[in-house]
Amino acid sequence: MRRYLIIFLAIIFSIGLFFLTKYILNKVTKNNQLFYSTLVSVIGFCIFILFSFLYLEIDSFDPSFSYQPPSLIDGKVKDGNFSK
């Protein structure tokens, strides 16, 4: 679910960046403003995706651990835990 949220936010961010760049270049009356706006938007999309995935996945769980769910032993619940 996180990955879809990141992609959705990156698309919204890049569209906003596209229109902002196009607006600024329109005020400056720069030629090829559509090309520059698209280029800035694509670069912004890539940077947003990269930093978002790095930020959200740094503290993700180590896949080498195995999980033991809680169990019932002698009428008592033994807590679950992660072990190597």
Tab-separated table of C-alpha atoms in Angstrom:
chain	number	residue	atom	x	y	z
A	1	MET	CA	0.000	0.000	0.000
A	2	ARG	CA	2.879	2.342	0.794
A	3	ARG	CA	4.344	1.886	-2.651
A	4	TYR	CA	1.092	2.941	-4.352
A	5	LEU	CA	0.813	5.969	-2.090
A	6	ILE	CA	4.379	6.986	-2.956
A	7	ILE	CA	3.740	6.584	-6.681
A	8	PHE	CA	0.480	8.545	-6.462
A	9	LEU	CA	2.123	11.375	-4.510
A	10	ALA	CA	5.059	11.420	-6.931
A	11	ILE	CA	2.675	11.764	-9.875
A	12	ILE	CA	0.814	14.611	-8.158
A	13	PHE	CA	4.140	16.259	-7.267
A	14	SER	CA	5.475	15.972	-10.810
A	15	ILE	CA	2.262	17.355	-12.348
A	16	GLY	CA	2.417	20.311	-9.963
A	17	LEU	CA	6.085	20.797	-10.766
A	18	PHE	CA	5.273	20.698	-14.496
A	19	PHE	CA	2.663	23.450	-14.243
A	20	LEU	CA	4.821	25.542	-11.918
A	21	THR	CA	7.784	25.335	-14.302
A	22	LYS	CA	5.561	26.084	-17.292
A	23	TYR	CA	4.083	29.106	-15.492
A	24	ILE	CA	7.500	30.476	-14.528
A	25	LEU	CA	8.909	29.947	-18.025
A	26	ASN	CA	5.804	31.570	-19.505
A	27	LYS	CA	6.482	34.668	-17.389
A	28	VAL	CA	10.086	34.736	-18.558
A	29	THR	CA	8.901	34.066	-22.144
A	30	LYS	CA	11.387	31.299	-22.683
A	31	ASN	CA	11.262	29.264	-25.912
A	32	ASN	CA	10.740	25.489	-25.668
A	33	GLN	CA	8.927	25.912	-22.359
A	34	LEU	CA	6.982	22.663	-22.835
A	35	PHE	CA	10.206	20.673	-23.272
A	36	TYR	CA	11.839	22.225	-20.206
A	37	SER	CA	8.693	21.756	-18.125
A	38	THR	CA	8.458	18.098	-19.097
A	39	LEU	CA	12.140	17.529	-18.397
A	40	VAL	CA	11.936	19.164	-14.947
A	41	SER	CA	8.765	17.192	-14.199
A	42	VAL	CA	10.334	13.830	-15.095
A	43	ILE	CA	13.490	14.598	-13.107
A	44	GLY	CA	11.376	15.713	-10.134
A	45	PHE	CA	9.300	12.520	-10.373
A	46	CYS	CA	12.421	10.342	-10.306
A	47	ILE	CA	13.957	12.233	-7.391
A	48	PHE	CA	10.688	12.129	-5.405
A	49	ILE	CA	10.316	8.360	-5.976
A	50	LEU	CA	13.940	7.701	-5.027
A	51	PHE	CA	13.902	9.698	-1.807
A	52	SER	CA	10.458	8.453	-0.801
A	53	PHE	CA	11.385	4.799	-1.165
A	54	LEU	CA	14.710	5.335	0.600
A	55	TYR	CA	13.057	7.229	3.463
A	56	LEU	CA	10.248	4.724	3.984
A	57	GLU	CA	12.260	1.555	3.480
A	58	ILE	CA	15.295	2.362	5.657
A	59	ASP	CA	13.611	1.025	8.798
A	60	SER	CA	11.924	-1.904	7.106
A	61	PHE	CA	12.229	-5.361	8.613
A	62	ASP	CA	15.208	-7.641	7.956
A	63	PRO	CA	13.860	-10.562	5.894
A	64	SER	CA	16.365	-13.004	7.434
A	65	PHE	CA	14.362	-13.121	10.679
A	66	SER	CA	11.631	-15.709	11.207
A	67	TYR	CA	8.486	-15.077	13.227
A	68	GLN	CA	7.125	-17.428	15.857
A	69	PRO	CA	3.484	-16.584	16.572
A	70	PRO	CA	2.077	-16.603	20.102
A	71	SER	CA	1.326	-20.085	21.351
A	72	LEU	CA	-0.621	-21.671	24.180
A	73	ILE	CA	1.564	-23.779	26.505
A	74	ASP	CA	0.148	-25.311	29.705
A	75	GLY	CA	-2.806	-22.936	29.613
A	76	LYS	CA	-0.582	-19.841	29.374
A	77	VAL	CA	0.011	-17.684	26.332
A	78	LYS	CA	3.649	-17.521	25.300
A	79	ASP	CA	4.432	-14.287	23.420
A	80	GLY	CA	5.451	-14.423	19.797
A	81	ASN	CA	8.925	-13.282	18.786
A	82	PHE	CA	11.365	-12.860	15.941
A	83	SER	CA	14.468	-15.016	15.776
A	84	LYS	CA	17.266	-15.745	13.338
